[in-house]
């Protein structure tokens, strides 16, 4: 019988995979799992040459081989309320970190699809400017 994988494990596997993906794509990770006034940001990264600071929401799903999940896409879990909390946390971070004042902020979502069978990464989908702000 296969062991049931806990949601927290899926989240941790997904976050680690997303961070590796971002680093591989030349993002410099500034912070992870940052808590600012009751809000959390999964990751903050920069693209220094472009002077962009990216606030990243990471969402992972364990899926069947056909990529099906009854819960929809990972990004569909990023509600308007979650977006607002992330925006508030980003404002707080920028207020406290003046070295990023001249960086253009961007809000991305990284979707991580993990195999239900063995927690291997099936697909990573990076949605830039996911909040449209």
mmCIF file with all atom_site columns, N, CA and C in Angstrom, residues 33-78:
data_model
loop_
_atom_site.group_PDB
_atom_site.id
_atom_site.type_symbol
_atom_site.label_atom_id
_atom_site.label_alt_id
_atom_site.label_comp_id
_atom_site.label_asym_id
_atom_site.label_entity_id
_atom_site.label_seq_id
_atom_site.pdbx_PDB_ins_code
_atom_site.Cartn_x
_atom_site.Cartn_y
_atom_site.Cartn_z
_atom_site.occupancy
_atom_site.B_iso_or_equiv
_atom_site.pdbx_formal_charge
_atom_site.auth_seq_id
_atom_site.auth_comp_id
_atom_site.auth_asym_id
_atom_site.auth_atom_id
_atom_site.pdbx_PDB_model_num
ATOM 1   N N  . UNK A 1 33 ? 10.085 32.142 2.284   1.00 0.00 ? 33 UNK A N  1
ATOM 2   C CA . UNK A 1 33 ? 9.126  32.012 3.386   1.00 0.00 ? 33 UNK A CA 1
ATOM 3   C C  . UNK A 1 33 ? 9.198  33.190 4.353   1.00 0.00 ? 33 UNK A C  1
ATOM 4   N N  . UNK A 1 34 ? 9.111  34.366 3.792   1.00 0.00 ? 34 UNK A N  1
ATOM 5   C CA . UNK A 1 34 ? 9.223  35.593 4.571   1.00 0.00 ? 34 UNK A CA 1
ATOM 6   C C  . UNK A 1 34 ? 7.858  35.990 5.123   1.00 0.00 ? 34 UNK A C  1
ATOM 7   N N  . UNK A 1 35 ? 7.794  36.204 6.425   1.00 0.00 ? 35 UNK A N  1
ATOM 8   C CA . UNK A 1 35 ? 6.549  36.616 7.082   1.00 0.00 ? 35 UNK A CA 1
ATOM 9   C C  . UNK A 1 35 ? 6.635  38.100 7.416   1.00 0.00 ? 35 UNK A C  1
ATOM 10  N N  . UNK A 1 36 ? 5.682  38.867 6.899   1.00 0.00 ? 36 UNK A N  1
ATOM 11  C CA . UNK A 1 36 ? 5.621  40.297 7.164   1.00 0.00 ? 36 UNK A CA 1
ATOM 12  C C  . UNK A 1 36 ? 4.191  40.634 7.553   1.00 0.00 ? 36 UNK A C  1
ATOM 13  N N  . UNK A 1 37 ? 4.021  41.092 8.767   1.00 0.00 ? 37 UNK A N  1
ATOM 14  C CA . UNK A 1 37 ? 2.712  41.488 9.316   1.00 0.00 ? 37 UNK A CA 1
ATOM 15  C C  . UNK A 1 37 ? 1.572  40.554 8.884   1.00 0.00 ? 37 UNK A C  1
ATOM 16  N N  . UNK A 1 38 ? 1.627  39.328 9.339   1.00 0.00 ? 38 UNK A N  1
ATOM 17  C CA . UNK A 1 38 ? 0.586  38.306 9.106   1.00 0.00 ? 38 UNK A CA 1
ATOM 18  C C  . UNK A 1 38 ? 0.452  37.877 7.645   1.00 0.00 ? 38 UNK A C  1
ATOM 19  N N  . UNK A 1 39 ? 1.408  38.217 6.822   1.00 0.00 ? 39 UNK A N  1
ATOM 20  C CA . UNK A 1 39 ? 1.397  37.817 5.416   1.00 0.00 ? 39 UNK A CA 1
ATOM 21  C C  . UNK A 1 39 ? 2.689  37.072 5.120   1.00 0.00 ? 39 UNK A C  1
ATOM 22  N N  . UNK A 1 40 ? 2.621  36.146 4.150   1.00 0.00 ? 40 UNK A N  1
ATOM 23  C CA . UNK A 1 40 ? 3.817  35.398 3.785   1.00 0.00 ? 40 UNK A CA 1
ATOM 24  C C  . UNK A 1 40 ? 4.088  35.529 2.299   1.00 0.00 ? 40 UNK A C  1
ATOM 25  N N  . UNK A 1 41 ? 5.371  35.613 1.993   1.00 0.00 ? 41 UNK A N  1
ATOM 26  C CA . UNK A 1 41 ? 5.819  35.562 0.602   1.00 0.00 ? 41 UNK A CA 1
ATOM 27  C C  . UNK A 1 41 ? 6.687  34.313 0.497   1.00 0.00 ? 41 UNK A C  1
ATOM 28  N N  . UNK A 1 42 ? 6.358  33.434 -0.461  1.00 0.00 ? 42 UNK A N  1
ATOM 29  C CA . UNK A 1 42 ? 7.105  32.182 -0.598  1.00 0.00 ? 42 UNK A CA 1
ATOM 30  C C  . UNK A 1 42 ? 8.555  32.430 -0.971  1.00 0.00 ? 42 UNK A C  1
ATOM 31  N N  . UNK A 1 43 ? 8.775  33.342 -1.914  1.00 0.00 ? 43 UNK A N  1
ATOM 32  C CA . UNK A 1 43 ? 10.146 33.645 -2.330  1.00 0.00 ? 43 UNK A CA 1
ATOM 33  C C  . UNK A 1 43 ? 10.213 35.065 -2.888  1.00 0.00 ? 43 UNK A C  1
ATOM 34  N N  . UNK A 1 44 ? 11.363 35.681 -2.676  1.00 0.00 ? 44 UNK A N  1
ATOM 35  C CA . UNK A 1 44 ? 11.656 36.977 -3.286  1.00 0.00 ? 44 UNK A CA 1
ATOM 36  C C  . UNK A 1 44 ? 12.949 36.780 -4.058  1.00 0.00 ? 44 UNK A C  1
ATOM 37  N N  . UNK A 1 45 ? 12.930 37.203 -5.313  1.00 0.00 ? 45 UNK A N  1
ATOM 38  C CA . UNK A 1 45 ? 14.097 37.015 -6.178  1.00 0.00 ? 45 UNK A CA 1
ATOM 39  C C  . UNK A 1 45 ? 14.345 38.293 -6.966  1.00 0.00 ? 45 UNK A C  1
ATOM 40  N N  . UNK A 1 46 ? 15.552 38.429 -7.463  1.00 0.00 ? 46 UNK A N  1
ATOM 41  C CA . UNK A 1 46 ? 15.860 39.585 -8.295  1.00 0.00 ? 46 UNK A CA 1
ATOM 42  C C  . UNK A 1 46 ? 16.454 39.139 -9.626  1.00 0.00 ? 46 UNK A C  1
ATOM 43  N N  . UNK A 1 47 ? 16.216 39.994 -10.609 1.00 0.00 ? 47 UNK A N  1
ATOM 44  C CA . UNK A 1 47 ? 16.921 39.941 -11.888 1.00 0.00 ? 47 UNK A CA 1
ATOM 45  C C  . UNK A 1 47 ? 17.698 41.254 -11.914 1.00 0.00 ? 47 UNK A C  1
ATOM 46  N N  . UNK A 1 48 ? 18.955 41.198 -11.460 1.00 0.00 ? 48 UNK A N  1
ATOM 47  C CA . UNK A 1 48 ? 19.714 42.432 -11.219 1.00 0.00 ? 48 UNK A CA 1
ATOM 48  C C  . UNK A 1 48 ? 19.918 43.284 -12.465 1.00 0.00 ? 48 UNK A C  1
ATOM 49  N N  . UNK A 1 49 ? 20.282 42.644 -13.572 1.00 0.00 ? 49 UNK A N  1
ATOM 50  C CA . UNK A 1 49 ? 20.563 43.419 -14.789 1.00 0.00 ? 49 UNK A CA 1
ATOM 51  C C  . UNK A 1 49 ? 19.345 44.223 -15.229 1.00 0.00 ? 49 UNK A C  1
ATOM 52  N N  . UNK A 1 50 ? 18.157 43.640 -15.097 1.00 0.00 ? 50 UNK A N  1
ATOM 53  C CA . UNK A 1 50 ? 16.920 44.314 -15.492 1.00 0.00 ? 50 UNK A CA 1
ATOM 54  C C  . UNK A 1 50 ? 16.356 45.170 -14.362 1.00 0.00 ? 50 UNK A C  1
ATOM 55  N N  . UNK A 1 51 ? 16.974 45.089 -13.167 1.00 0.00 ? 51 UNK A N  1
ATOM 56  C CA . UNK A 1 51 ? 16.493 45.815 -11.980 1.00 0.00 ? 51 UNK A CA 1
ATOM 57  C C  . UNK A 1 51 ? 15.033 45.485 -11.684 1.00 0.00 ? 51 UNK A C  1
ATOM 58  N N  . UNK A 1 52 ? 14.757 44.181 -11.618 1.00 0.00 ? 52 UNK A N  1
ATOM 59  C CA . UNK A 1 52 ? 13.411 43.688 -11.310 1.00 0.00 ? 52 UNK A CA 1
ATOM 60  C C  . UNK A 1 52 ? 13.484 42.898 -10.009 1.00 0.00 ? 52 UNK A C  1
ATOM 61  N N  . UNK A 1 53 ? 12.540 43.170 -9.106  1.00 0.00 ? 53 UNK A N  1
ATOM 62  C CA . UNK A 1 53 ? 12.385 42.358 -7.899  1.00 0.00 ? 53 UNK A CA 1
ATOM 63  C C  . UNK A 1 53 ? 11.080 41.589 -8.041  1.00 0.00 ? 53 UNK A C  1
ATOM 64  N N  . UNK A 1 54 ? 11.170 40.284 -7.852  1.00 0.00 ? 54 UNK A N  1
ATOM 65  C CA . UNK A 1 54 ? 10.033 39.405 -8.107  1.00 0.00 ? 54 UNK A CA 1
ATOM 66  C C  . UNK A 1 54 ? 9.558  38.778 -6.797  1.00 0.00 ? 54 UNK A C  1
ATOM 67  N N  . UNK A 1 55 ? 8.280  38.980 -6.520  1.00 0.00 ? 55 UNK A N  1
ATOM 68  C CA . UNK A 1 55 ? 7.636  38.354 -5.366  1.00 0.00 ? 55 UNK A CA 1
ATOM 69  C C  . UNK A 1 55 ? 6.916  37.123 -5.902  1.00 0.00 ? 55 UNK A C  1
ATOM 70  N N  . UNK A 1 56 ? 7.329  35.960 -5.415  1.00 0.00 ? 56 UNK A N  1
ATOM 71  C CA . UNK A 1 56 ? 6.901  34.699 -6.019  1.00 0.00 ? 56 UNK A CA 1
ATOM 72  C C  . UNK A 1 56 ? 5.970  33.928 -5.087  1.00 0.00 ? 56 UNK A C  1
ATOM 73  N N  . UNK A 1 57 ? 4.814  33.579 -5.615  1.00 0.00 ? 57 UNK A N  1
ATOM 74  C CA . UNK A 1 57 ? 3.895  32.663 -4.938  1.00 0.00 ? 57 UNK A CA 1
ATOM 75  C C  . UNK A 1 57 ? 4.105  31.305 -5.593  1.00 0.00 ? 57 UNK A C  1
ATOM 76  N N  . UNK A 1 58 ? 4.430  30.301 -4.774  1.00 0.00 ? 58 UNK A N  1
ATOM 77  C CA . UNK A 1 58 ? 4.695  28.964 -5.292  1.00 0.00 ? 58 UNK A CA 1
ATOM 78  C C  . UNK A 1 58 ? 3.522  28.065 -4.900  1.00 0.00 ? 58 UNK A C  1
ATOM 79  N N  . UNK A 1 59 ? 2.966  27.393 -5.899  1.00 0.00 ? 59 UNK A N  1
ATOM 80  C CA . UNK A 1 59 ? 1.850  26.473 -5.654  1.00 0.00 ? 59 UNK A CA 1
ATOM 81  C C  . UNK A 1 59 ? 2.179  25.130 -6.283  1.00 0.00 ? 59 UNK A C  1
ATOM 82  N N  . UNK A 1 60 ? 2.042  24.088 -5.484  1.00 0.00 ? 60 UNK A N  1
ATOM 83  C CA . UNK A 1 60 ? 2.336  22.738 -5.967  1.00 0.00 ? 60 UNK A CA 1
ATOM 84  C C  . UNK A 1 60 ? 1.085  21.874 -5.881  1.00 0.00 ? 60 UNK A C  1
ATOM 85  N N  . UNK A 1 61 ? 0.992  20.941 -6.800  1.00 0.00 ? 61 UNK A N  1
ATOM 86  C CA . UNK A 1 61 ? -0.090 19.950 -6.806  1.00 0.00 ? 61 UNK A CA 1
ATOM 87  C C  . UNK A 1 61 ? 0.519  18.585 -7.103  1.00 0.00 ? 61 UNK A C  1
ATOM 88  N N  . UNK A 1 62 ? 0.003  17.583 -6.418  1.00 0.00 ? 62 UNK A N  1
ATOM 89  C CA . UNK A 1 62 ? 0.357  16.227 -6.819  1.00 0.00 ? 62 UNK A CA 1
ATOM 90  C C  . UNK A 1 62 ? -0.731 15.786 -7.791  1.00 0.00 ? 62 UNK A C  1
ATOM 91  N N  . UNK A 1 63 ? -0.300 15.262 -8.913  1.00 0.00 ? 63 UNK A N  1
ATOM 92  C CA . UNK A 1 63 ? -1.235 14.933 -9.995  1.00 0.00 ? 63 UNK A CA 1
ATOM 93  C C  . UNK A 1 63 ? -0.977 13.529 -10.523 1.00 0.00 ? 63 UNK A C  1
ATOM 94  N N  . UNK A 1 64 ? -1.983 13.030 -11.232 1.00 0.00 ? 64 UNK A N  1
ATOM 95  C CA . UNK A 1 64 ? -1.833 11.759 -11.933 1.00 0.00 ? 64 UNK A CA 1
ATOM 96  C C  . UNK A 1 64 ? -0.931 11.985 -13.155 1.00 0.00 ? 64 UNK A C  1
ATOM 97  N N  . UNK A 1 65 ? -0.549 10.904 -13.807 1.00 0.00 ? 65 UNK A N  1
ATOM 98  C CA . UNK A 1 65 ? 0.320  11.016 -14.986 1.00 0.00 ? 65 UNK A CA 1
ATOM 99  C C  . UNK A 1 65 ? -0.263 11.909 -16.081 1.00 0.00 ? 65 UNK A C  1
ATOM 100 N N  . UNK A 1 66 ? -1.588 11.936 -16.173 1.00 0.00 ? 66 UNK A N  1
ATOM 101 C CA . UNK A 1 66 ? -2.234 12.755 -17.213 1.00 0.00 ? 66 UNK A CA 1
ATOM 102 C C  . UNK A 1 66 ? -2.371 14.223 -16.799 1.00 0.00 ? 66 UNK A C  1
ATOM 103 N N  . UNK A 1 67 ? -1.748 14.594 -15.684 1.00 0.00 ? 67 UNK A N  1
ATOM 104 C CA . UNK A 1 67 ? -1.734 15.968 -15.157 1.00 0.00 ? 67 UNK A CA 1
ATOM 105 C C  . UNK A 1 67 ? -3.067 16.383 -14.548 1.00 0.00 ? 67 UNK A C  1
ATOM 106 N N  . UNK A 1 68 ? -3.979 15.444 -14.364 1.00 0.00 ? 68 UNK A N  1
ATOM 107 C CA . UNK A 1 68 ? -5.288 15.802 -13.826 1.00 0.00 ? 68 UNK A CA 1
ATOM 108 C C  . UNK A 1 68 ? -5.224 16.012 -12.307 1.00 0.00 ? 68 UNK A C  1
ATOM 109 N N  . UNK A 1 69 ? -5.877 17.064 -11.858 1.00 0.00 ? 69 UNK A N  1
ATOM 110 C CA . UNK A 1 69 ? -6.094 17.295 -10.432 1.00 0.00 ? 69 UNK A CA 1
ATOM 111 C C  . UNK A 1 69 ? -7.534 17.780 -10.267 1.00 0.00 ? 69 UNK A C  1
ATOM 112 N N  . UNK A 1 70 ? -8.288 17.188 -9.352  1.00 0.00 ? 70 UNK A N  1
ATOM 113 C CA . UNK A 1 70 ? -9.668 17.642 -9.144  1.00 0.00 ? 70 UNK A CA 1
ATOM 114 C C  . UNK A 1 70 ? -9.735 19.056 -8.568  1.00 0.00 ? 70 UNK A C  1
ATOM 115 N N  . UNK A 1 71 ? -8.595 19.586 -8.155  1.00 0.00 ? 71 UNK A N  1
ATOM 116 C CA . UNK A 1 71 ? -8.555 20.909 -7.530  1.00 0.00 ? 71 UNK A CA 1
ATOM 117 C C  . UNK A 1 71 ? -8.191 22.024 -8.505  1.00 0.00 ? 71 UNK A C  1
ATOM 118 N N  . UNK A 1 72 ? -8.071 21.708 -9.793  1.00 0.00 ? 72 UNK A N  1
ATOM 119 C CA . UNK A 1 72 ? -7.716 22.726 -10.779 1.00 0.00 ? 72 UNK A CA 1
ATOM 120 C C  . UNK A 1 72 ? -6.208 22.940 -10.834 1.00 0.00 ? 72 UNK A C  1
ATOM 121 N N  . UNK A 1 73 ? -5.817 23.993 -11.507 1.00 0.00 ? 73 UNK A N  1
ATOM 122 C CA . UNK A 1 73 ? -4.383 24.288 -11.630 1.00 0.00 ? 73 UNK A CA 1
ATOM 123 C C  . UNK A 1 73 ? -3.874 24.851 -10.306 1.00 0.00 ? 73 UNK A C  1
ATOM 124 N N  . UNK A 1 74 ? -2.578 24.732 -10.070 1.00 0.00 ? 74 UNK A N  1
ATOM 125 C CA . UNK A 1 74 ? -2.037 25.336 -8.850  1.00 0.00 ? 74 UNK A CA 1
ATOM 126 C C  . UNK A 1 74 ? -2.315 26.841 -8.777  1.00 0.00 ? 74 UNK A C  1
ATOM 127 N N  . UNK A 1 75 ? -2.174 27.540 -9.895  1.00 0.00 ? 75 UNK A N  1
ATOM 128 C CA . UNK A 1 75 ? -2.379 28.994 -9.901  1.00 0.00 ? 75 UNK A CA 1
ATOM 129 C C  . UNK A 1 75 ? -3.809 29.373 -9.529  1.00 0.00 ? 75 UNK A C  1
ATOM 130 N N  . UNK A 1 76 ? -4.757 28.492 -9.782  1.00 0.00 ? 76 UNK A N  1
ATOM 131 C CA . UNK A 1 76 ? -6.147 28.808 -9.449  1.00 0.00 ? 76 UNK A CA 1
ATOM 132 C C  . UNK A 1 76 ? -6.356 28.954 -7.941  1.00 0.00 ? 76 UNK A C  1
ATOM 133 N N  . UNK A 1 77 ? -5.395 28.479 -7.158  1.00 0.00 ? 77 UNK A N  1
ATOM 134 C CA . UNK A 1 77 ? -5.475 28.609 -5.701  1.00 0.00 ? 77 UNK A CA 1
ATOM 135 C C  . UNK A 1 77 ? -4.993 29.971 -5.204  1.00 0.00 ? 77 UNK A C  1
ATOM 136 N N  . UNK A 1 78 ? -4.455 30.784 -6.111  1.00 0.00 ? 78 UNK A N  1
ATOM 137 C CA . UNK A 1 78 ? -4.002 32.124 -5.730  1.00 0.00 ? 78 UNK A CA 1
ATOM 138 C C  . UNK A 1 78 ? -5.187 33.076 -5.902  1.00 0.00 ? 78 UNK A C  1
#
